[in-house]
Short mmCIF file of C-alpha atoms in Angstrom, two decimals:
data_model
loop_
_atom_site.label_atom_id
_atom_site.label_comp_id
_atom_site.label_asym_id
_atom_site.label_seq_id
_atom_site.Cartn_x
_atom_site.Cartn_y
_atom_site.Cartn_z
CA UNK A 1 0.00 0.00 0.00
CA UNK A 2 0.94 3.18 0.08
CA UNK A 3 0.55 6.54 2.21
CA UNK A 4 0.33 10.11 1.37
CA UNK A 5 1.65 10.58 4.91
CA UNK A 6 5.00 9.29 3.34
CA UNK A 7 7.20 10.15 1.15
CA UNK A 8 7.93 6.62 -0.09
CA UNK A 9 5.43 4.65 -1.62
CA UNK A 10 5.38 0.96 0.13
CA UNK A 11 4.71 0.07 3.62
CA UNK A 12 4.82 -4.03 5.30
CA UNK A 13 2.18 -4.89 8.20
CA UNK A 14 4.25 -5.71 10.78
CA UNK A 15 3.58 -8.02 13.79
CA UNK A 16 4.02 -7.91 18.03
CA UNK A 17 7.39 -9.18 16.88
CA UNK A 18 8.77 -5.83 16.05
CA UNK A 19 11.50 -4.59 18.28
CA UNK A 20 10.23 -3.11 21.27
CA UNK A 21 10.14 0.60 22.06
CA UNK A 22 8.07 3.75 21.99
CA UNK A 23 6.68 3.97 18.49
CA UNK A 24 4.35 6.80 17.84
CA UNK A 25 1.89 6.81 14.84
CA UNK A 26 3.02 8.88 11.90
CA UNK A 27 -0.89 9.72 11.27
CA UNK A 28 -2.46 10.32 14.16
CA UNK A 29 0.60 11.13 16.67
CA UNK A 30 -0.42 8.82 19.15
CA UNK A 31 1.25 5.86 20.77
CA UNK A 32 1.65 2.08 19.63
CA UNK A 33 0.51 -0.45 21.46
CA UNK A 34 3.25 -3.07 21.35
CA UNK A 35 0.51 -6.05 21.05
CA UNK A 36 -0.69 -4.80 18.01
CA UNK A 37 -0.10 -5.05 14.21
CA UNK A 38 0.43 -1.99 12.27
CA UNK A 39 1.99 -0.89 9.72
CA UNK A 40 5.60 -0.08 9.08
CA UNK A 41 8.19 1.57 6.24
CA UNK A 42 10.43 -1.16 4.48
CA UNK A 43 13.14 0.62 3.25
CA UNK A 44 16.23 0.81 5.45
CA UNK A 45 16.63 3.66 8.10
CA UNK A 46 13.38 4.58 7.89
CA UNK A 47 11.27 3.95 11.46
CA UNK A 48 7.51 5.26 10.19
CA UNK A 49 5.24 3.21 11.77
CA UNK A 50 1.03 4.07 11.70
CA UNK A 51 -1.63 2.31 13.32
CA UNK A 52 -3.36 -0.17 11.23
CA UNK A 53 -6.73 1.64 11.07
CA UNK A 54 -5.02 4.86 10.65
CA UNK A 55 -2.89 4.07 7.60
CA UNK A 56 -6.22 2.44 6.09
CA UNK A 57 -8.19 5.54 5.84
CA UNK A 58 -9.54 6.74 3.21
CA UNK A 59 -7.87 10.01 3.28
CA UNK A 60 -4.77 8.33 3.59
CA UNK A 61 -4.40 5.15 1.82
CA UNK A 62 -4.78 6.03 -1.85
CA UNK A 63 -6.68 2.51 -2.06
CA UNK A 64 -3.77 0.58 -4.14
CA UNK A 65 -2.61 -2.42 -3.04
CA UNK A 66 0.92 -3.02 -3.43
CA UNK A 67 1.97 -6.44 -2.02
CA UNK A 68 3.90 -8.62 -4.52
CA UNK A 69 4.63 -5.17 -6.36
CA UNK A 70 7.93 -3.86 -7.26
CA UNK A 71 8.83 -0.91 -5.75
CA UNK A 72 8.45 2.33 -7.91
CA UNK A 73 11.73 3.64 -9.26
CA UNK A 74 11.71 7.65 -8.96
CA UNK A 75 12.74 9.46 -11.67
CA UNK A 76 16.61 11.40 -11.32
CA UNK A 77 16.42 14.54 -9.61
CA UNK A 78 16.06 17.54 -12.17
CA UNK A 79 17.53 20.49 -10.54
CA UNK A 80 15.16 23.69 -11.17
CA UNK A 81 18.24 25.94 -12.05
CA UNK A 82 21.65 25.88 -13.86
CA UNK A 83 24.29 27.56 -12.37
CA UNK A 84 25.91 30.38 -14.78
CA UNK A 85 28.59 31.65 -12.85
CA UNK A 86 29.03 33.12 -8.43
CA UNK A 87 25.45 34.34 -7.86
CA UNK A 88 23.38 33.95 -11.34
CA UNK A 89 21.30 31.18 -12.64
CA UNK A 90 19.32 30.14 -15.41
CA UNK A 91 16.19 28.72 -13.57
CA UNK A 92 13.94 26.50 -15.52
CA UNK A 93 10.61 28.76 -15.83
CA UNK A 94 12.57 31.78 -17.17
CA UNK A 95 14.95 30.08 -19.45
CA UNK A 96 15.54 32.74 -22.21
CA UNK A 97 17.17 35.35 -19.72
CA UNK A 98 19.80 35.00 -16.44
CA UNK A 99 18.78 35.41 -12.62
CA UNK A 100 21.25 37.31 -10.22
CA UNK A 101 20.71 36.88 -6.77
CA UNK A 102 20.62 40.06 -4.78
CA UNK A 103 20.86 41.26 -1.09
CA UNK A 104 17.91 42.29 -0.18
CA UNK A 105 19.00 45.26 2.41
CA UNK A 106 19.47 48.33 2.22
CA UNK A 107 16.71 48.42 -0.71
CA UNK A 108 14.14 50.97 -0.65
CA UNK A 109 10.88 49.10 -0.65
CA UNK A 110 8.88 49.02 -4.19
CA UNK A 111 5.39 46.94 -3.14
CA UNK A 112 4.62 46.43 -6.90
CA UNK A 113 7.71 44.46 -7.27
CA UNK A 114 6.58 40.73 -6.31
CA UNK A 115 8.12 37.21 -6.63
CA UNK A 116 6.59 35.37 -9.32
CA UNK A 117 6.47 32.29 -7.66
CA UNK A 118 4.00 33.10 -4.16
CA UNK A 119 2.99 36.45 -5.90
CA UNK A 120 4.22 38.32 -2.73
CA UNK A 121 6.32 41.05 -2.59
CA UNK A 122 10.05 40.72 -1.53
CA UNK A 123 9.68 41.94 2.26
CA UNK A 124 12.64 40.29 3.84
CA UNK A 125 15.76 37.67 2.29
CA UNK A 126 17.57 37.63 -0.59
CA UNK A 127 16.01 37.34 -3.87
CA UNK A 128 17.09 36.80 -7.89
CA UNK A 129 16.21 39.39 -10.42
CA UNK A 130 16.26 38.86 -13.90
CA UNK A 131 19.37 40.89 -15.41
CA UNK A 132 17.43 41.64 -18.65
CA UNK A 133 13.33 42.06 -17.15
CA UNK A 134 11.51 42.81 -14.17
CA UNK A 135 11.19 38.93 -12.79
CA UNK A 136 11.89 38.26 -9.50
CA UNK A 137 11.84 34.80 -7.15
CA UNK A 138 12.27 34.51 -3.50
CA UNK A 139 15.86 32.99 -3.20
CA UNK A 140 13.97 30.29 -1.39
CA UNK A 141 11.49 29.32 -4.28
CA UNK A 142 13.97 29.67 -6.90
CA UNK A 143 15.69 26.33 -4.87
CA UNK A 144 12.80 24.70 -4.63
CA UNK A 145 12.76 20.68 -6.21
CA UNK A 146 10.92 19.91 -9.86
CA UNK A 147 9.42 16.82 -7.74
CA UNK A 148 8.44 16.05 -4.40
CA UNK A 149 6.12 13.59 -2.19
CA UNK A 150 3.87 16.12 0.22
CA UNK A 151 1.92 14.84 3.19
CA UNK A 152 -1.67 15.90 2.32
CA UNK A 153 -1.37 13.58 -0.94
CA UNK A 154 -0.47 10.51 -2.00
CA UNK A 155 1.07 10.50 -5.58
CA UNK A 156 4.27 12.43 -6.71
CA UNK A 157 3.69 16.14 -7.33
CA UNK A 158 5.69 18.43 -10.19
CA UNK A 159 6.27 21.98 -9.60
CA UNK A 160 5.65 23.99 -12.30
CA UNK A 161 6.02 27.60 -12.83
CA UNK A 162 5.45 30.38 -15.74
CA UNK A 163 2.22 29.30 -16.38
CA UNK A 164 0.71 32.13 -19.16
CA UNK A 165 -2.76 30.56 -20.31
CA UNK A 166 -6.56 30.98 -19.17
CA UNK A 167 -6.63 30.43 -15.43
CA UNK A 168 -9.71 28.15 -14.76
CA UNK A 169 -11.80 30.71 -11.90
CA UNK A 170 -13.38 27.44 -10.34
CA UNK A 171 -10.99 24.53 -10.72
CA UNK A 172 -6.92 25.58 -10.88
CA UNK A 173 -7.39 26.45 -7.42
CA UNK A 174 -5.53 25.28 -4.66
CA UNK A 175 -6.49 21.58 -3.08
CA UNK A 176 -5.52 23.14 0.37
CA UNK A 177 -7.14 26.76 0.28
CA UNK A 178 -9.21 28.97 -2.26
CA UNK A 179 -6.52 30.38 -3.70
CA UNK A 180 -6.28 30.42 -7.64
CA UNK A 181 -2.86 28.30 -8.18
CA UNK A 182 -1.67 28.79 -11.33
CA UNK A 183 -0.79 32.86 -11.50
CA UNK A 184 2.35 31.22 -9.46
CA UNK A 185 4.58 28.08 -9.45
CA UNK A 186 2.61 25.24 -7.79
CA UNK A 187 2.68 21.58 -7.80
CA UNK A 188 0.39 19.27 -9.54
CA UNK A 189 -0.41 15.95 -9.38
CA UNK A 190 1.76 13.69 -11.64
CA UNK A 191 -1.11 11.08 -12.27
CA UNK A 192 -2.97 11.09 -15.16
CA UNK A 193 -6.71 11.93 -14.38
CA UNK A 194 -5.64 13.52 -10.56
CA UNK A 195 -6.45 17.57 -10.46
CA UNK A 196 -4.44 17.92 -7.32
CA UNK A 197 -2.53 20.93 -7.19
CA UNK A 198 -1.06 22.43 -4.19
CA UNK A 199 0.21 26.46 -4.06
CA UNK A 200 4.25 26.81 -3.72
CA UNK A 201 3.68 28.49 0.14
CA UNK A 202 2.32 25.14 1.50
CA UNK A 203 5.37 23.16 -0.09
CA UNK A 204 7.55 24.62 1.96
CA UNK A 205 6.09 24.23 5.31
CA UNK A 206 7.02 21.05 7.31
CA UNK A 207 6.88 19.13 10.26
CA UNK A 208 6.95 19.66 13.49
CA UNK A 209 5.24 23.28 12.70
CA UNK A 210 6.66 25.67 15.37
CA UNK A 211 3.99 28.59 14.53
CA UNK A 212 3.90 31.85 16.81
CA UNK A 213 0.39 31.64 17.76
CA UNK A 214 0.91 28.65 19.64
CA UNK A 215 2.78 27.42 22.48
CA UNK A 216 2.84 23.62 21.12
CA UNK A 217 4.77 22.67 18.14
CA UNK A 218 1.37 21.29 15.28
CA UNK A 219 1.34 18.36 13.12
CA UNK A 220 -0.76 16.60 10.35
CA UNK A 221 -2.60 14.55 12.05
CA UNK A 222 -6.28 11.93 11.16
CA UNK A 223 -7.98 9.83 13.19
CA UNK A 224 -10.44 7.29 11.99
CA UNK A 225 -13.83 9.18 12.33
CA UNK A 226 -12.57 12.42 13.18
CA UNK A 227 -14.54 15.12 12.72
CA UNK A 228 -13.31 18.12 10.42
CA UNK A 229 -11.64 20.96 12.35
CA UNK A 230 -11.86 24.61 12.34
CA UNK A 231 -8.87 26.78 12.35
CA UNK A 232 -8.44 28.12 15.61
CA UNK A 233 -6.94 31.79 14.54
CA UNK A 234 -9.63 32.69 11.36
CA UNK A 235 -12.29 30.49 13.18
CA UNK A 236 -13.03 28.95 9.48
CA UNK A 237 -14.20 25.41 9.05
CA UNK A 238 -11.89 24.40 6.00
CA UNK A 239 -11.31 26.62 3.39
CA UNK A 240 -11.68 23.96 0.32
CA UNK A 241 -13.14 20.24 0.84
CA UNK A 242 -9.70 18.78 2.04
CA UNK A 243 -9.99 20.35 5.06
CA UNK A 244 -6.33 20.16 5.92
CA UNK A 245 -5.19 21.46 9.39
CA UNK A 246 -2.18 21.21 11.55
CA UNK A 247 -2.96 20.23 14.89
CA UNK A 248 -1.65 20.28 18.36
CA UNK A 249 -1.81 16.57 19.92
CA UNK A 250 -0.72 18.55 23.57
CA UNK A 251 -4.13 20.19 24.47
CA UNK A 252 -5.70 18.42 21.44
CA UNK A 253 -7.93 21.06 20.45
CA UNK A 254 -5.78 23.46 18.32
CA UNK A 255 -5.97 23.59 14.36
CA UNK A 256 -4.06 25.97 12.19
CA UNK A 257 -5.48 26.13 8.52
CA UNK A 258 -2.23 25.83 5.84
CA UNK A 259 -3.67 29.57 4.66
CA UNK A 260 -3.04 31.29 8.16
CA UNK A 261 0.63 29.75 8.34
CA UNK A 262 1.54 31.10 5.44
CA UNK A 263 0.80 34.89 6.07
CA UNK A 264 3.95 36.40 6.44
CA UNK A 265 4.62 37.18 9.75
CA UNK A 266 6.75 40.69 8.91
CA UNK A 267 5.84 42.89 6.08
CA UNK A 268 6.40 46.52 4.52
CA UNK A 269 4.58 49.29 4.53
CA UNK A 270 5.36 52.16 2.00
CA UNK A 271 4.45 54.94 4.64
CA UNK A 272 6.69 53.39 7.38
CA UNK A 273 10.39 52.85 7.08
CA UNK A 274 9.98 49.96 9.79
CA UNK A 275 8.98 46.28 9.83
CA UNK A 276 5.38 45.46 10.86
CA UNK A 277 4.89 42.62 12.44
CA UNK A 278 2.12 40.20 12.60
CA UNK A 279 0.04 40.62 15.91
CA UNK A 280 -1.96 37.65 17.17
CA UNK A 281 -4.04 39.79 19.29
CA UNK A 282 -4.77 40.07 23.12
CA UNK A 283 -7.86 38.69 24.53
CA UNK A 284 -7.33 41.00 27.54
CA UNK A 285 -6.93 44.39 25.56
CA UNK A 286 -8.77 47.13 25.81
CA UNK A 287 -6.34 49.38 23.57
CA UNK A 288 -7.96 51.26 20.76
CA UNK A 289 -6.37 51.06 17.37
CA UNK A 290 -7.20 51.94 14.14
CA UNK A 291 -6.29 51.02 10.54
CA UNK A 292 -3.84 53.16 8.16
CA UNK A 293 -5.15 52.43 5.12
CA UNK A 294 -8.91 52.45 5.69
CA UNK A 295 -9.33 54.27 8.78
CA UNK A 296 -11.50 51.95 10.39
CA UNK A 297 -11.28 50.42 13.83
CA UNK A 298 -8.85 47.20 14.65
CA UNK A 299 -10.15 44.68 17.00
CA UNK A 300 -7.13 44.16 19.23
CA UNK A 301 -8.68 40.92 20.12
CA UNK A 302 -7.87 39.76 16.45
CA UNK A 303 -4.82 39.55 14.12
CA UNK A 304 -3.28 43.13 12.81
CA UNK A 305 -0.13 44.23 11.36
CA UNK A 306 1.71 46.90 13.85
CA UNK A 307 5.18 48.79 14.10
CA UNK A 308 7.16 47.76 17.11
CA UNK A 309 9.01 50.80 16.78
CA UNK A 310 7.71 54.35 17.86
CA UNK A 311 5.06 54.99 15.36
CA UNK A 312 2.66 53.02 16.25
CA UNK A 313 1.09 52.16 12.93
CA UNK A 314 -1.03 49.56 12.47
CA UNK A 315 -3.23 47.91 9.78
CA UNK A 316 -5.97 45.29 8.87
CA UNK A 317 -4.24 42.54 7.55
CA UNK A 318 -6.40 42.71 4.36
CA UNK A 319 -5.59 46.35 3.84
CA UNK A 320 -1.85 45.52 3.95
CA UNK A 321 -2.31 42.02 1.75
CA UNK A 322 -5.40 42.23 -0.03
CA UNK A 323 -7.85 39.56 0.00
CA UNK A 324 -7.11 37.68 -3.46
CA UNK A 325 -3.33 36.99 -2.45
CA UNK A 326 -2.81 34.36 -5.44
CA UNK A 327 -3.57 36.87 -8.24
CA UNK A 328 -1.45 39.57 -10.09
CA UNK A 329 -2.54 42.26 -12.38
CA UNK A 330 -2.69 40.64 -16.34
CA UNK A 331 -3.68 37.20 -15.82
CA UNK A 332 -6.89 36.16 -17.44
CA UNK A 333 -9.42 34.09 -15.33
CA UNK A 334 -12.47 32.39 -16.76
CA UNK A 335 -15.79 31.11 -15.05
CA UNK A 336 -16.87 29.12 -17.82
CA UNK A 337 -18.63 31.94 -19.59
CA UNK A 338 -16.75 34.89 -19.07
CA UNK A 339 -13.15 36.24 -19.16
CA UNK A 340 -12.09 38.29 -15.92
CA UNK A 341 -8.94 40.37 -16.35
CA UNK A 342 -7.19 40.73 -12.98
CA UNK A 343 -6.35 44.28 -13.18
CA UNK A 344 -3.71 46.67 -11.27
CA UNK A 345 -5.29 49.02 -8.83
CA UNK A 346 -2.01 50.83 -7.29
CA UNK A 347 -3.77 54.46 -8.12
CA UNK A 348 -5.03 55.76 -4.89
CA UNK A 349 -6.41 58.68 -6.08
CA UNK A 350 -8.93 57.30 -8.95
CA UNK A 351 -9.37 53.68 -7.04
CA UNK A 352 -12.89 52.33 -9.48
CA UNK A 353 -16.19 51.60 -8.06
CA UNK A 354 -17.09 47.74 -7.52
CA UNK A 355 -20.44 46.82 -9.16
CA UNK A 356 -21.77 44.44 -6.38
CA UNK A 357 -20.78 45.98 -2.84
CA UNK A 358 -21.16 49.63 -4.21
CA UNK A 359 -17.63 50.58 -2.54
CA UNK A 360 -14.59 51.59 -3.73
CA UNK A 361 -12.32 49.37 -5.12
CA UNK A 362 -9.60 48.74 -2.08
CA UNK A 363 -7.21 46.47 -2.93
CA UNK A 364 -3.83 45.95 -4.86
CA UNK A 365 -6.29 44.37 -7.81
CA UNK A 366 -9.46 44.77 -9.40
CA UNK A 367 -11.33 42.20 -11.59
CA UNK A 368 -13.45 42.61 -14.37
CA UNK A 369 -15.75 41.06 -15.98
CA UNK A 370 -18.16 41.79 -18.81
CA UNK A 371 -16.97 45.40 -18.54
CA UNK A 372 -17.94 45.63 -14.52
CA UNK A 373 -15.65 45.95 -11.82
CA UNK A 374 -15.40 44.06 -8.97
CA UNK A 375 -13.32 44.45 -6.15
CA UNK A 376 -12.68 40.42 -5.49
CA UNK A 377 -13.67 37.26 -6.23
CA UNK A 378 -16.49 36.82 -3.26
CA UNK A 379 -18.09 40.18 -4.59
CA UNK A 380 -18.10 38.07 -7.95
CA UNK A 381 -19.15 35.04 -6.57
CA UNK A 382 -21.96 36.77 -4.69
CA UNK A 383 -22.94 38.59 -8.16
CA UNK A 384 -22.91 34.93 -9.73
CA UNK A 385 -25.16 33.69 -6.66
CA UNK A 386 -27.57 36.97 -7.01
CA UNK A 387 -27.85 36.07 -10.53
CA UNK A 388 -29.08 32.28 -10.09
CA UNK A 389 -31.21 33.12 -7.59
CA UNK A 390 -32.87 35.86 -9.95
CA UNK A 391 -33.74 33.00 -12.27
CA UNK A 392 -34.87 30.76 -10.14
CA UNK A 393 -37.31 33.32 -9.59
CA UNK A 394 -38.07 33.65 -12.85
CA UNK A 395 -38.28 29.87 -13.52
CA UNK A 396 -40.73 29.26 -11.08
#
C-alpha cells in the first residue's frame, strides 16, 4: 500500500514481533501499542510506523494495493536551475534570460515588485532578479525541487512555474485553500486523471510546525472518524473540501489552517520605514487602534499588522495584503462563460467603483468582468449567486 503521509510509496504490516520501544503513529501522533499489528516503512533507516486503522483511511491510503509489487523507481532529480557563474542562474521557468541573486538590504521598498512564484512582494531575504526584465523569485522558491512527495497527498507532485494561459476561476485552485494556483509556481499531481494541485507556500512548510500563535509545536494529524476541524486563529471550518489542518496533539484542540501559516509574519509598509509585524491579538486588551489604510477600527482581540518601533502604525491585515493573495494584475481568469482580467489598482487617487458591494475598489487588484468591476472574487461570486437566484425566480 501506500501513504500520502509518506514520502515513499510501500509500507509491510508488521507483527508484536517488532522490536520493542516507543513507536508513535506517523498519522495520528499517538502511541503504539506493542501487542498490536500496524503498519511499518520497508526501506532501510526509515522507522515510520502508523496504526493499522489509521494508515487504512480513506484520506490516507490512496486505495492501491501493493503487495507482490515492485517498488516504484523515482525518476533522477532535475535540478530547477543551472548555475551560470558566483550568484546567477538560469532557472527552468525563465529560461531565455539570467537570474542574479541580490541582497535584499538596504533596498528601498517598491510593493509592486513581487516574486513570481507566491505572488508576494520581496519583504525580507535575498532574492534573484532577472538581469534583462523585471522577474523576480524569492531565493527560497527559486531552490525549490521539480518533484516532491507532500503529506496531504499521495502520488508524486511536479512543480511547475510560468504558467501564461486561461486560469480556470473554479478549478486551478488550490487543493488546500481557495486560492487560484496557477498565477504562481505550484505543484500538480503527476497522475494522469488527478487535479491535485497544491500552491508553492504550503510546499515549503514542514513538520513539526513551530507557529507563533501557539505554544505547542502542530502536526498533520487523522484519526479514523474524526470530525473536520476549524482553524483556531480565522475560526473557518476548511477553506476547500480537504480540510487540511495542523494540529496540536498537547491540548488536542488546536488547528491551524495551511492559509493562516503562510501569512507572512513581517511585512512593509510604504508609509513606514519599519517592519510590521504580525500581531496575534490580546484577549485581555482594551487598547484602541485603528487602521492606516482604511481608517476603520482594529479589533485588538484579532490579528493586525503593527510597528514595534515608535510609530505606532497599524493595519488590517487585508488592507496591507489584499484579499485575493494568489492573483497579479494581467492574468486572465475564466468562469466558464466569461473572461475576468485581474487588473492593477495601485492608483489611490482614482481607485474604481465595484459593481456588487457599491464601494470603492480597495485592494492591490481589481477584476473585471463583462466590462464591470469588482473588487474580489467573493463580490463576484456573490454577483454569480444573485444572478441564479434571480432566475430561479423567474423559472418558477
Amino acid at each position: 500500500m501506500s501513504s500520502k503521509y509518506l514520502d515513499i510509496t510501500i509500507v509491510s504490516l508488521f507483527t508484536p514481533s517488532f522490536v520493542q520501544g516507543n513507536w508513535f503513529c506517523g498519522v495520528c501522533r499517538r502511541k503504539i501499542d506493542n501487542d498490536y499489528g500496524s503498519y511499518s516503512c520497508i526501506k532501510e533507516g526509515c522507522s515510520y510506523v502508523a496504526h493499522s486503522k489509521c494508515a487504512t483511511q480513506s484520506n490516507v491510503w490512496d486505495g492501491v494495493d501493493l503487495e507482490g509489487e515492485p517498488e516504484e523507481v523515482e525518476d533522477e532529480e532535475v535540478e530547477p536551475f543551472v548555475t551560470i557563474s558566483d550568484g546567477i542562474i538560469q532557472h527552468f521557468s525563465h529560461q531565455h534570460h539570467h537570474l542574479r541573486l541580490d541582497d535584499n538590504t538596504d533596498r528601498d521598498y517598491d510593493e509592486n515588485k513581487m516574486c513570481q512564484a507566491c505572488i508576494m512582494p520581496v519583504y525580507i531575504g535575498n532574492f534573484y532578479s532577472c538581469m534583462q526584465c523585471d522577474f523576480i523569485l524569492h531565493e527560497e522558491y527559486a531552490k525549490l525541487f521539480r518533484k516532491i512527495h507532500h503529506p496531504i497527498h499521495s502520488h508524486l507532485l511536479t512543480l511547475v512555474g510560468g504558467y501564461d494561459g486561461v486560469m480556470d476561476y473554479h478549478k486551478d485552485t488550490c487543493s488546500a485553500c481557495p486560492w487560484v494556483c496557477k498565477a504562481g509556481f505550484f505543484y500538480e499531481c503527476s497522475k494522469e486523471g488527478c487535479r491535485f494541485m497544491l500552491h508553492v507556500k504550503f510546499a515549503t512548510i514542514s513538520e513539526p510546525l513551530v507557529h507563533p500563535s501557539h505554544l505547542y509545536p502542530l502536526f498533520l494529524t487523522s484519526k479514523p472518524g474524526e470530525k473536520q476541524r476549524s482553524c483556531s486563529v480565522c475560526k473557518e471550518l476548511g477553506h476547500h473540501s480537504r480540510n487540511e489542518t495542523f494540529n496540536c496533539i498537547e491540548c488536542d484542540y488546536f488547528a491551524l489552517c495551511f492559509k493562516c501559516d503562510t501569512l507572512p509574519h513581517k511585512v512593509r509598509y510604504k508609509h513606514d520605514k519599519h517592519m510590521l509585524t504580525l500581531s496575534y491579538g490580546d484577549d485581555t486588551s482594551t487598547t484602541t487602534y485603528w487602521c492606516e489604510v482604511c481608517e476603520g477600527k482594529i479589533n485588538p482581540r484579532e490579528r493586525f499588522y503593527m510597528c514595534d518601533e515608535y510609530c505606532c502604525v497599524t493595519l488590517h491585515i487585508q488592507c496591507m495584503l489584499g484579499v485575493d493573495l494568489s492573483l497579479k494584475p494581467g492574468i486572465l481568469l475564466s468562469d466558464g462563460a466569461n473572461h475576468i482580467d485581474v487588473l492593477s489598482n495601485n492608483h489611490h487617487m482614482s481607485r474604481p467603483i465595484c459593481s456588487v458591494c457599491k464601494k470603492r475598489c480597495p485592494h492591490k487588484v481589481a477584476l473585471q468582468c463583462s466590462g464591470l468591476i469588482s473588487c474580489s472574487k467573493s463580490c463576484i461570486d456573490a454577483k454569480e449567486l444573485s444572478w441564479v437566484a434571480e432566475f430561479c425566480k423567474m423559472e418558477f
